[in-house]
PDB file of C-alpha atoms in Angstrom:
ATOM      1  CA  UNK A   1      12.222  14.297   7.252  1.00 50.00           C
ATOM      2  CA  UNK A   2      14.153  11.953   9.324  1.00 68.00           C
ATOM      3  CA  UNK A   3      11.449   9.373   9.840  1.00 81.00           C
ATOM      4  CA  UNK A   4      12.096   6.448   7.926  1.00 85.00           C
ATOM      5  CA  UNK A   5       9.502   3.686   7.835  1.00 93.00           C
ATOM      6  CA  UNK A   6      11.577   0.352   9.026  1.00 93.00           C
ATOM      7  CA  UNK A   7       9.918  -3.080   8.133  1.00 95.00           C
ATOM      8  CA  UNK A   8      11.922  -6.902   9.170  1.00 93.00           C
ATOM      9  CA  UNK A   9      15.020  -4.708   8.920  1.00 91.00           C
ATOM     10  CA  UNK A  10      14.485  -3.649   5.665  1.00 93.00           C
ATOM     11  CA  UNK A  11      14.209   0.633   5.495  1.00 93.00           C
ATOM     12  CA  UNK A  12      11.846   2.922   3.159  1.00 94.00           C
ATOM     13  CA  UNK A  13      12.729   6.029   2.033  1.00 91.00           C
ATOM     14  CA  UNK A  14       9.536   6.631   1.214  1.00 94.00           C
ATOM     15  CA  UNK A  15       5.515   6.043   2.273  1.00 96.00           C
ATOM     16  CA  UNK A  16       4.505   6.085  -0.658  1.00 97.00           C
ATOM     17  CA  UNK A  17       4.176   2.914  -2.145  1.00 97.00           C
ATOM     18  CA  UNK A  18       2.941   2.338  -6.045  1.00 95.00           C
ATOM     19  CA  UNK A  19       1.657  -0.221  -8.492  1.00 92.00           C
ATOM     20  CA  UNK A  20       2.558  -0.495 -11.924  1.00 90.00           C
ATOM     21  CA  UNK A  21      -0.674  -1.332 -13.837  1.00 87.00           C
ATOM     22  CA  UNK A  22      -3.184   0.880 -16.113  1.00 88.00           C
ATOM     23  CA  UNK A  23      -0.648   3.332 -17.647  1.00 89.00           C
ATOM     24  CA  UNK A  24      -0.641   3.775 -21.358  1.00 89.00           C
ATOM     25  CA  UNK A  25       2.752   2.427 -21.666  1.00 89.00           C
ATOM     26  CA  UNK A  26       6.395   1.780 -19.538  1.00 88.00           C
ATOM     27  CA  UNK A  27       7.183   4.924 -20.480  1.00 90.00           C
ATOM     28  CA  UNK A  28       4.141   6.850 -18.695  1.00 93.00           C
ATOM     29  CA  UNK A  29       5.130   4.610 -15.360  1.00 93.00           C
ATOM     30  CA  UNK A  30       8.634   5.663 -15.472  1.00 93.00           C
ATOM     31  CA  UNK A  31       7.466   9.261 -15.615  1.00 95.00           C
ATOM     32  CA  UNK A  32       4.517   8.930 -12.733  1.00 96.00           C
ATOM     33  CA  UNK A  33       6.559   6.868 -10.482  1.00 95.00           C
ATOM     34  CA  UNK A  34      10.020   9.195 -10.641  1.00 95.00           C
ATOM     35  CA  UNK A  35       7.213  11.893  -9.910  1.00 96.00           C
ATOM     36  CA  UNK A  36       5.786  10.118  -7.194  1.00 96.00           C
ATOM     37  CA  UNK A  37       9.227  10.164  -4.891  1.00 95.00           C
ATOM     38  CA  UNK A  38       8.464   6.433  -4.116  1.00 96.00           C
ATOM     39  CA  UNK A  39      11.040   3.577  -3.390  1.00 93.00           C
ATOM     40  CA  UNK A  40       8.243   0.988  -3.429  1.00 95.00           C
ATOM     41  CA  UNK A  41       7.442  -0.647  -6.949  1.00 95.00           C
ATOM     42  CA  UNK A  42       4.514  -3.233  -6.438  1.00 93.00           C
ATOM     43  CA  UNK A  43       3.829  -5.606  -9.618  1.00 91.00           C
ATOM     44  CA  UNK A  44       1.374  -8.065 -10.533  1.00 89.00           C
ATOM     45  CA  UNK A  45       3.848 -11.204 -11.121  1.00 86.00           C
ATOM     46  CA  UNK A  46       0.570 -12.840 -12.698  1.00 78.00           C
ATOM     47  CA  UNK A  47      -0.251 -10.000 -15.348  1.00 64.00           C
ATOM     48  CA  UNK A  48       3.263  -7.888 -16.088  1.00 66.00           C
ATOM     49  CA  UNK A  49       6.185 -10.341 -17.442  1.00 63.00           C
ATOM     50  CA  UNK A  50       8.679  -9.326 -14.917  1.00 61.00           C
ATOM     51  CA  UNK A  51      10.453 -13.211 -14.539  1.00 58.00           C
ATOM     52  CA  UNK A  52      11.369 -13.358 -18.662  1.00 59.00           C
ATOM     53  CA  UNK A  53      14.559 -10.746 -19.208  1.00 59.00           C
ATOM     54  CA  UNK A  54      14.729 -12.156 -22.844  1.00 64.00           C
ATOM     55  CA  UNK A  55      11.489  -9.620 -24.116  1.00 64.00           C
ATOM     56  CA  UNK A  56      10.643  -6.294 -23.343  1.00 67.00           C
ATOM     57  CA  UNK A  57      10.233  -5.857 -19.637  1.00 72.00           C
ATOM     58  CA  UNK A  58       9.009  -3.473 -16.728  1.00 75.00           C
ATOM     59  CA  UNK A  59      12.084  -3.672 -14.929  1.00 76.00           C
ATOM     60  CA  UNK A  60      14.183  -1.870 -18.331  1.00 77.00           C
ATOM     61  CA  UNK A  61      12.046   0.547 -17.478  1.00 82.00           C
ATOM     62  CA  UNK A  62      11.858   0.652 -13.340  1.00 83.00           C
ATOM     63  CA  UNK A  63      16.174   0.087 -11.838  1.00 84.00           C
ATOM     64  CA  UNK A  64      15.818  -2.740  -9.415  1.00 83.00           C
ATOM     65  CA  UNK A  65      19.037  -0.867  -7.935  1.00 85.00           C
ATOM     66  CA  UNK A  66      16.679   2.544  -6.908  1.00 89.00           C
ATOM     67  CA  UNK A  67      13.594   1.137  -6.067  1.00 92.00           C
ATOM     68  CA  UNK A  68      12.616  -1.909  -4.339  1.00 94.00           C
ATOM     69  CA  UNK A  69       9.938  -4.217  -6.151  1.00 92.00           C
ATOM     70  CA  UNK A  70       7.125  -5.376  -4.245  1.00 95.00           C
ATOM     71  CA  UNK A  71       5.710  -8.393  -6.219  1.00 93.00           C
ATOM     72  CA  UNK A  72       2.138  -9.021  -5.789  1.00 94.00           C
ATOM     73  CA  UNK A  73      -0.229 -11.630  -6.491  1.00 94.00           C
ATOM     74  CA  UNK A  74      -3.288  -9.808  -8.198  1.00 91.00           C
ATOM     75  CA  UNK A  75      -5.745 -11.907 -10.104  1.00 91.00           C
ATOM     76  CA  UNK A  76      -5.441 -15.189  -7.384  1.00 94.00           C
ATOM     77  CA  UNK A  77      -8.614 -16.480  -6.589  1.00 95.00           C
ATOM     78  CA  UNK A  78      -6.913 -19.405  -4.530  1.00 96.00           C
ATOM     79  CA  UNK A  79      -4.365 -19.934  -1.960  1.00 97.00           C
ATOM     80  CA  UNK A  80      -2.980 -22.361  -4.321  1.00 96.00           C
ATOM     81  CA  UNK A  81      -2.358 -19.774  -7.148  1.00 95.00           C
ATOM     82  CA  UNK A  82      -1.085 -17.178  -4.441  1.00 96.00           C
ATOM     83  CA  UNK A  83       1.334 -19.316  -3.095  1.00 96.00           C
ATOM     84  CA  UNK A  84       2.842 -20.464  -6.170  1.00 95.00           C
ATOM     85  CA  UNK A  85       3.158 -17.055  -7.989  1.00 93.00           C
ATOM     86  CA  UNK A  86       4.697 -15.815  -4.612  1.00 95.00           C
ATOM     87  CA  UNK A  87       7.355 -18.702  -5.145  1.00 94.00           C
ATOM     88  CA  UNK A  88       7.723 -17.946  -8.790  1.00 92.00           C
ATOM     89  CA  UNK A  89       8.615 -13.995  -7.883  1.00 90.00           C
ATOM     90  CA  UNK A  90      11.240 -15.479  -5.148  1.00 92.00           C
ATOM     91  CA  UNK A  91      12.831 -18.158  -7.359  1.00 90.00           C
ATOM     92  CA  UNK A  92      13.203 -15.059  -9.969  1.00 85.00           C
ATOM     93  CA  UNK A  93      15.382 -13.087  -7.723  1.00 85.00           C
ATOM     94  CA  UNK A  94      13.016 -10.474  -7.907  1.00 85.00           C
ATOM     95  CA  UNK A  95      11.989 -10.144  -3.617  1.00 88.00           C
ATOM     96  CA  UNK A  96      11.615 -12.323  -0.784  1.00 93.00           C
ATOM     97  CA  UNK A  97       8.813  -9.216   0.021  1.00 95.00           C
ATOM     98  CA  UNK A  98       5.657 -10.484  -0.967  1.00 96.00           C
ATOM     99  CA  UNK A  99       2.047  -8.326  -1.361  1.00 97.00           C
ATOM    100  CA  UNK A 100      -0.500 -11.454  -1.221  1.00 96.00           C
ATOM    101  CA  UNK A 101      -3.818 -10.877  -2.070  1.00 96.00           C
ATOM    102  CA  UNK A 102      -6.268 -13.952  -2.337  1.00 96.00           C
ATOM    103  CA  UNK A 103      -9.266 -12.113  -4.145  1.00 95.00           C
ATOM    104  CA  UNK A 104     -12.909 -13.719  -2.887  1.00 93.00           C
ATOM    105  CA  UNK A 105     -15.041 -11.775  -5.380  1.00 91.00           C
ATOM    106  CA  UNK A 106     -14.722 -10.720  -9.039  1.00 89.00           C
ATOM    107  CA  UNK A 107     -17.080  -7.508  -8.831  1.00 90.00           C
ATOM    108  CA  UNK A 108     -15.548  -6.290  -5.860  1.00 90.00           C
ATOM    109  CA  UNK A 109     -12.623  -7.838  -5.788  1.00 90.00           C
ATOM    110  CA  UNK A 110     -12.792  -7.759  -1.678  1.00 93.00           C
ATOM    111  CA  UNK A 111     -10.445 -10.348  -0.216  1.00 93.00           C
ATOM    112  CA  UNK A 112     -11.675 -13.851   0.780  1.00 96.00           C
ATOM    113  CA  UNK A 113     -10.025 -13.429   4.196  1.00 95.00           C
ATOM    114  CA  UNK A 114      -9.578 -17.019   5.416  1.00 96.00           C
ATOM    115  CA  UNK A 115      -7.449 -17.744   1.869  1.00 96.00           C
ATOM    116  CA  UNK A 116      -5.446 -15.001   2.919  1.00 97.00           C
ATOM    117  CA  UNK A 117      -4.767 -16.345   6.382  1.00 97.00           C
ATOM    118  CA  UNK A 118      -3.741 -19.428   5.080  1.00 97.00           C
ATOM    119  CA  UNK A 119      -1.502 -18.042   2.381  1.00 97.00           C
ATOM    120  CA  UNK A 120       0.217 -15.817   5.045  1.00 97.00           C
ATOM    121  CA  UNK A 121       0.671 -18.399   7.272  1.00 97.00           C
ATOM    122  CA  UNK A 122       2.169 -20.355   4.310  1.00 97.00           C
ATOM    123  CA  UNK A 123       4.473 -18.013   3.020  1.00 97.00           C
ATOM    124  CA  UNK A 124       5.945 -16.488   6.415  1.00 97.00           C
ATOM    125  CA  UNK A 125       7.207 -20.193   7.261  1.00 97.00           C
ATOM    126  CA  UNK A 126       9.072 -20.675   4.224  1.00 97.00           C
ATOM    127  CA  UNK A 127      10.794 -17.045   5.062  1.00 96.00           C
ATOM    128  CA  UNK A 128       8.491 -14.402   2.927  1.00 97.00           C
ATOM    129  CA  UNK A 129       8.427 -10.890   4.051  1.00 97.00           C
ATOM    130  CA  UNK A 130       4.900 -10.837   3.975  1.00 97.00           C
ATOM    131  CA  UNK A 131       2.831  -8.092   3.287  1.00 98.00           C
ATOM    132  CA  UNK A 132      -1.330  -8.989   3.245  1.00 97.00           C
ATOM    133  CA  UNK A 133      -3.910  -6.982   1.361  1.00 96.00           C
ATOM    134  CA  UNK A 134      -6.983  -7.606   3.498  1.00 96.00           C
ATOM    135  CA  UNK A 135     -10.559  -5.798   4.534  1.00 95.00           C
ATOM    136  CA  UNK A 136     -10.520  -3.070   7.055  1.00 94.00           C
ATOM    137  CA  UNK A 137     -11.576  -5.555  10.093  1.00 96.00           C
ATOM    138  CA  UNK A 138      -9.194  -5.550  13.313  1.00 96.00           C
ATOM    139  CA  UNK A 139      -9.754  -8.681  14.596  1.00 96.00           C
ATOM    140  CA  UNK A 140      -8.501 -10.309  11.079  1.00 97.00           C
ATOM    141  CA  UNK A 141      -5.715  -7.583  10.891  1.00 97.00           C
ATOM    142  CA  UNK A 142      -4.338  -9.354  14.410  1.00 97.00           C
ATOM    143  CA  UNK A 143      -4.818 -12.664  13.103  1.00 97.00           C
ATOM    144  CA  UNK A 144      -2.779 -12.288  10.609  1.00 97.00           C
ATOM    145  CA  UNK A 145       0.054 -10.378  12.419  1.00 97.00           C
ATOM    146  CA  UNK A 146      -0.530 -13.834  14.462  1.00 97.00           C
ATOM    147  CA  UNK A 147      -0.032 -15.853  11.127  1.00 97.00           C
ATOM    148  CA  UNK A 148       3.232 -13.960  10.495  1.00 97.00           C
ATOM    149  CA  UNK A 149       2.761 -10.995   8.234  1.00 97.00           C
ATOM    150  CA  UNK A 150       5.202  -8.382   8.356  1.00 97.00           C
ATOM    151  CA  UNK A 151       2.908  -5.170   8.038  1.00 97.00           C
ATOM    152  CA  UNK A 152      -1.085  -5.216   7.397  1.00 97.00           C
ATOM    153  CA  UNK A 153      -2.360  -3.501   4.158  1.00 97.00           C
ATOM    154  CA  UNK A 154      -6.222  -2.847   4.774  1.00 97.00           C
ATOM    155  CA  UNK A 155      -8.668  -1.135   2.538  1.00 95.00           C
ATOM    156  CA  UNK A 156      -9.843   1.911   2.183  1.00 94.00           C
ATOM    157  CA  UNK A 157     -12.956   0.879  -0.173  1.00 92.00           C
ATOM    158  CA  UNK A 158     -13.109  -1.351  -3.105  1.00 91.00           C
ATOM    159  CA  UNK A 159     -10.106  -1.275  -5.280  1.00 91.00           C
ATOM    160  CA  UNK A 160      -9.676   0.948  -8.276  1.00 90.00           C
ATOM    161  CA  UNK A 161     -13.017   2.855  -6.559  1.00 92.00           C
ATOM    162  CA  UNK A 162     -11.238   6.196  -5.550  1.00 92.00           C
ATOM    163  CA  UNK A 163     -14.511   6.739  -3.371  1.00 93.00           C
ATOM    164  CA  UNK A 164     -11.642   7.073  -0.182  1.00 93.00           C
ATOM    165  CA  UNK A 165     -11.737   6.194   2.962  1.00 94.00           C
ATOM    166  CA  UNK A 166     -15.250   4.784   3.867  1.00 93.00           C
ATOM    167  CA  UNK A 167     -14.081   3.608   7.508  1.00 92.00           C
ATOM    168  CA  UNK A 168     -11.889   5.473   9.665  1.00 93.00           C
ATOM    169  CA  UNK A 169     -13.043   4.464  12.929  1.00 95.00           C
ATOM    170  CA  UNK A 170     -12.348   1.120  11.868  1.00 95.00           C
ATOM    171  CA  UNK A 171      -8.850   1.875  10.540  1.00 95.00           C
ATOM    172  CA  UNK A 172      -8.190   3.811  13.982  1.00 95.00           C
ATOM    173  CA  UNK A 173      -9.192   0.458  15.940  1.00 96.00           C
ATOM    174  CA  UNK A 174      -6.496  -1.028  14.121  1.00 97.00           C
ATOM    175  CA  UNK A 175      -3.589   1.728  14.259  1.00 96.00           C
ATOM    176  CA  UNK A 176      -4.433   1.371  18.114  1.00 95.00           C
ATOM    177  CA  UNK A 177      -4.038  -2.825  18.471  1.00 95.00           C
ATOM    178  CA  UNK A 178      -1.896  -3.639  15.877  1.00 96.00           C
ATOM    179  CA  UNK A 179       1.868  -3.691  16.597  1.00 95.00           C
ATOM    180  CA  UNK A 180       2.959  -3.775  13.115  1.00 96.00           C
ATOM    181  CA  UNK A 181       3.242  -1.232  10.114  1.00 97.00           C
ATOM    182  CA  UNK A 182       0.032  -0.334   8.685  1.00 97.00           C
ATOM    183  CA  UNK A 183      -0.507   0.290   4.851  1.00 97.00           C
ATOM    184  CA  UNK A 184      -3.491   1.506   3.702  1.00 96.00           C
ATOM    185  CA  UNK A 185      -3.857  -0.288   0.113  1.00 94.00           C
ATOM    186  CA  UNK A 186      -6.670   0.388  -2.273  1.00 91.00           C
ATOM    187  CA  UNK A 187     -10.061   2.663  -3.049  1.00 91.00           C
ATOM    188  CA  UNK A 188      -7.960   6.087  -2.402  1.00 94.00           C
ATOM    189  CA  UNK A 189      -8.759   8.737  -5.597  1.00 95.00           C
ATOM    190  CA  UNK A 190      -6.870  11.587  -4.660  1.00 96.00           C
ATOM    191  CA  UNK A 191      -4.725  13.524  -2.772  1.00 96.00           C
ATOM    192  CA  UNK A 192      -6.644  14.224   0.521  1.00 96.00           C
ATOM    193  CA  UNK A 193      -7.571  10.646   0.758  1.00 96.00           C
ATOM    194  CA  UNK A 194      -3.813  10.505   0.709  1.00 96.00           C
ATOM    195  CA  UNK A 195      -3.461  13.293   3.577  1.00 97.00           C
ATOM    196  CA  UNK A 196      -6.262  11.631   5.693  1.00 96.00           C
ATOM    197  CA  UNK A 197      -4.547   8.025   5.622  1.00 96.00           C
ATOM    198  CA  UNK A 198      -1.267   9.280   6.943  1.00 97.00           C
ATOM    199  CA  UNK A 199      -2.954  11.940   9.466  1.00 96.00           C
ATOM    200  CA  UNK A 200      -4.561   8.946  10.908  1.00 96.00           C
ATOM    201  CA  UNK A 201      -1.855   7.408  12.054  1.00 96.00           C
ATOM    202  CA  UNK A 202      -0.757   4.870   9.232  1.00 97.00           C
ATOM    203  CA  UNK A 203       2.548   4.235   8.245  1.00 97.00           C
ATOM    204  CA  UNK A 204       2.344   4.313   4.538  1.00 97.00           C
ATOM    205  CA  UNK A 205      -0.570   3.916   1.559  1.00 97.00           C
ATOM    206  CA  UNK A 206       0.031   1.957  -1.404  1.00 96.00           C
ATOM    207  CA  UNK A 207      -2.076   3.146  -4.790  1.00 94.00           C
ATOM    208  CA  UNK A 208      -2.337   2.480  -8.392  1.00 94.00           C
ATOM    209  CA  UNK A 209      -5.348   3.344 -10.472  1.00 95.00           C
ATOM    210  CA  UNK A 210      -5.728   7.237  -8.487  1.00 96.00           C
ATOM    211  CA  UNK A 211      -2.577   7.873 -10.250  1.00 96.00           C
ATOM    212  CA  UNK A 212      -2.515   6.228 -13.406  1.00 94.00           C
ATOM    213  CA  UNK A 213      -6.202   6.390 -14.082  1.00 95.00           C
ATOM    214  CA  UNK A 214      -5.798  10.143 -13.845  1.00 95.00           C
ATOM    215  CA  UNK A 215      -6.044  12.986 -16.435  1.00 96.00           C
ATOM    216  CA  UNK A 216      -2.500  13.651 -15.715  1.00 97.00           C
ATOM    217  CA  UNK A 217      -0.985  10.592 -13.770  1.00 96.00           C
ATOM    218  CA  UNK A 218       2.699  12.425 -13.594  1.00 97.00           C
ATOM    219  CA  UNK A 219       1.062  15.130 -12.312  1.00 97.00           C
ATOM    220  CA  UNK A 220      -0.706  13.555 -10.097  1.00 97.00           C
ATOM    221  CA  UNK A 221       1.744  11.458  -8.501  1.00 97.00           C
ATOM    222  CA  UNK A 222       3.602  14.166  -7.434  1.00 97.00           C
ATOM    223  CA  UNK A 223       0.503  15.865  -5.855  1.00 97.00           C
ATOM    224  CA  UNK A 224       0.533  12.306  -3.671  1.00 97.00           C
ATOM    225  CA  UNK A 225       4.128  12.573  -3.157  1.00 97.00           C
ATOM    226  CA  UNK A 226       3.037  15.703  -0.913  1.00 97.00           C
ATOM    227  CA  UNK A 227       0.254  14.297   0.645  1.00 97.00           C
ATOM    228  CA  UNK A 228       2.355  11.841   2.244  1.00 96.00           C
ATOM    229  CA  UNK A 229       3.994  14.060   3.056  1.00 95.00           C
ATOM    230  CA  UNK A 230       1.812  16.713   4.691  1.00 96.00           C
ATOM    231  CA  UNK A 231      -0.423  14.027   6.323  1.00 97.00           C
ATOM    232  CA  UNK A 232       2.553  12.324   7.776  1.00 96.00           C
ATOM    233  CA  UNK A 233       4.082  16.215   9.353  1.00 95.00           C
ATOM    234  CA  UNK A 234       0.136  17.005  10.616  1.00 96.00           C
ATOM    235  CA  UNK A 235       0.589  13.487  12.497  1.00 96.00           C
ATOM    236  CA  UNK A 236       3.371  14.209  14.465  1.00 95.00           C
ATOM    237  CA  UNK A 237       2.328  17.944  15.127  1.00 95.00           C
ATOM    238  CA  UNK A 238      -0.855  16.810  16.375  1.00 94.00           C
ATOM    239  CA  UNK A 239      -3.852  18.586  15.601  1.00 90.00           C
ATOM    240  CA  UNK A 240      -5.912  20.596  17.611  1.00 90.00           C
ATOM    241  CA  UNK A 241      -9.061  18.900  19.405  1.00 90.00           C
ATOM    242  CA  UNK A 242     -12.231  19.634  17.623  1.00 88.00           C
ATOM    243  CA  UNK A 243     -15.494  21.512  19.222  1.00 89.00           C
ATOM    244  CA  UNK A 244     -18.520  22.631  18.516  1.00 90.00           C
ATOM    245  CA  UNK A 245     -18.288  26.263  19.426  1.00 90.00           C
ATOM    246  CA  UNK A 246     -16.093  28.934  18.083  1.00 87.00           C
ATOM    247  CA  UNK A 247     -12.683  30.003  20.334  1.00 81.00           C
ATOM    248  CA  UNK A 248     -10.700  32.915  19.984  1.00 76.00           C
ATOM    249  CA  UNK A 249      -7.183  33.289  17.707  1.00 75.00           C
ATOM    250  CA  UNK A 250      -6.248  36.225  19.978  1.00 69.00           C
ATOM    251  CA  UNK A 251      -6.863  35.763  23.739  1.00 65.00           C
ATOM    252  CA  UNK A 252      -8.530  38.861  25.143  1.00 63.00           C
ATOM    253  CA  UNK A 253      -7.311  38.028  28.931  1.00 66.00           C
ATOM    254  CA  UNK A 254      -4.962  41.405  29.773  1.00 59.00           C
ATOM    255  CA  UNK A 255      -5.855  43.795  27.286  1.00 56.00           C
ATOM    256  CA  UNK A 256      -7.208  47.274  28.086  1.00 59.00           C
TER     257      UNK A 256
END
């Protein structure tokens, strides 16, 4: 398809977007994301060594020249820690794209929202490409398109969950008022979840654990792969309105 997803300038081949943590190995995450058709590598600059080329590291594994790496600040609890890993990821050459999460609860791991303001505030004046994981609430999705952010990553449902998307209404309200990219990020499980994102309306859905917690995570990534792709097509098409009662494939009008 000729429908590249542009962001600041910078164009995706892809839209699907894919983390890098809970494979058995580098080797398993080579396979699932070559699979996967992505060109969007997100990675935890706190958790996976990515900054120290002296010891075995994801990017022998992942060609910074085919895919672009998304750094992302998992694990920060404050704006403090989100801001300086951001920095760290920059000074390392790796991006000047940043995914900034400021978690505001261990169990859930939902977002503490006003961190998150502040960090993209932060980070878009000193020139980040900002990309925030936040809830699925449109009045903070325009606030921070307000505070600078370059696309809006809202949930689905809880991360690493794969119970879907609990809120499309929601996620509708926001494809309607938001003027910039939206990415679903996190609680998707499978590929319909996948399907339903993109037939929504939204411009691209990062995941992690519904591929590489699967049985078969190569497998599965390229069962994503055509989600995108088939959500995306039934998008544009535009389905048919829904109703209650049952219409005719074959008009009758004319016939003997």
């Amino acid at each position: 398809m000729k429908d590249r997803l542009a962001i600041r300038g910078i164009e995706f081949g892809s839209r699907l977007w894919v983390g890098t943590g809970k494979y058995k190995d580098f080797e398993e995450t080579k396979k699932a994301i070559e699979a996967s058709g992505t060109d969007v590598v997100t990675v935890a600059v706190r958790r996976t060594n990515i900054t120290d080329r002296k010891s075995e590291n994801l990017l022998d594994y992942i060609d910074p020249k085919k895919y672009k790496i998304l750094p992302n600040t998992a694990g920060c609890y404050t704006v403090t820690d989100a801001v300086r890993y951001s920095r760290l990821a920059r000074e390392a050459g790796v991006s000047d794209m940043i995914k900034i999460e400021v978690i505001g609860d261990e169990k859930t791991l939902f977002p503490d929202v006003i961190g998150l303001l502040e960090a993209t505030e932060t980070l878009a004046k000193e020139g980040f490409i900002v990309f925030p994981y936040t809830n699925d609430d449109p009045i903070m999705a325009r606030r921070l398109v307000d505070a600078g952010a370059a696309a809006v990553m809202p949930l689905a449902a809880p991360i690493g969950s794969g119970l879907g998307i609990r809120n499309p209404y929601n996620l509708k309200i926001i494809l309607e008022t938001i003027p910039v990219p939206i990415i679903v990020d996190a609680g998707v499980g499978t590929a319909s979840d996948v399907a339903i994102a993109m037939e929504l309306g939204c411009d691209a859905v990062l995941l992690n654990t519904a591929i590489a917690g699967a049985k078969d995570p190569v497998m599965m990534a390229g069962a994503m792969k055509h989600a995108v792709l088939a959500g995306r097509l039934a998008f544009k098409a535009g389905r048919i309105p829904k109703k209650l009662y049952a219409t005719a494939s074959s008009p009758i009008e004319g016939m003997l």
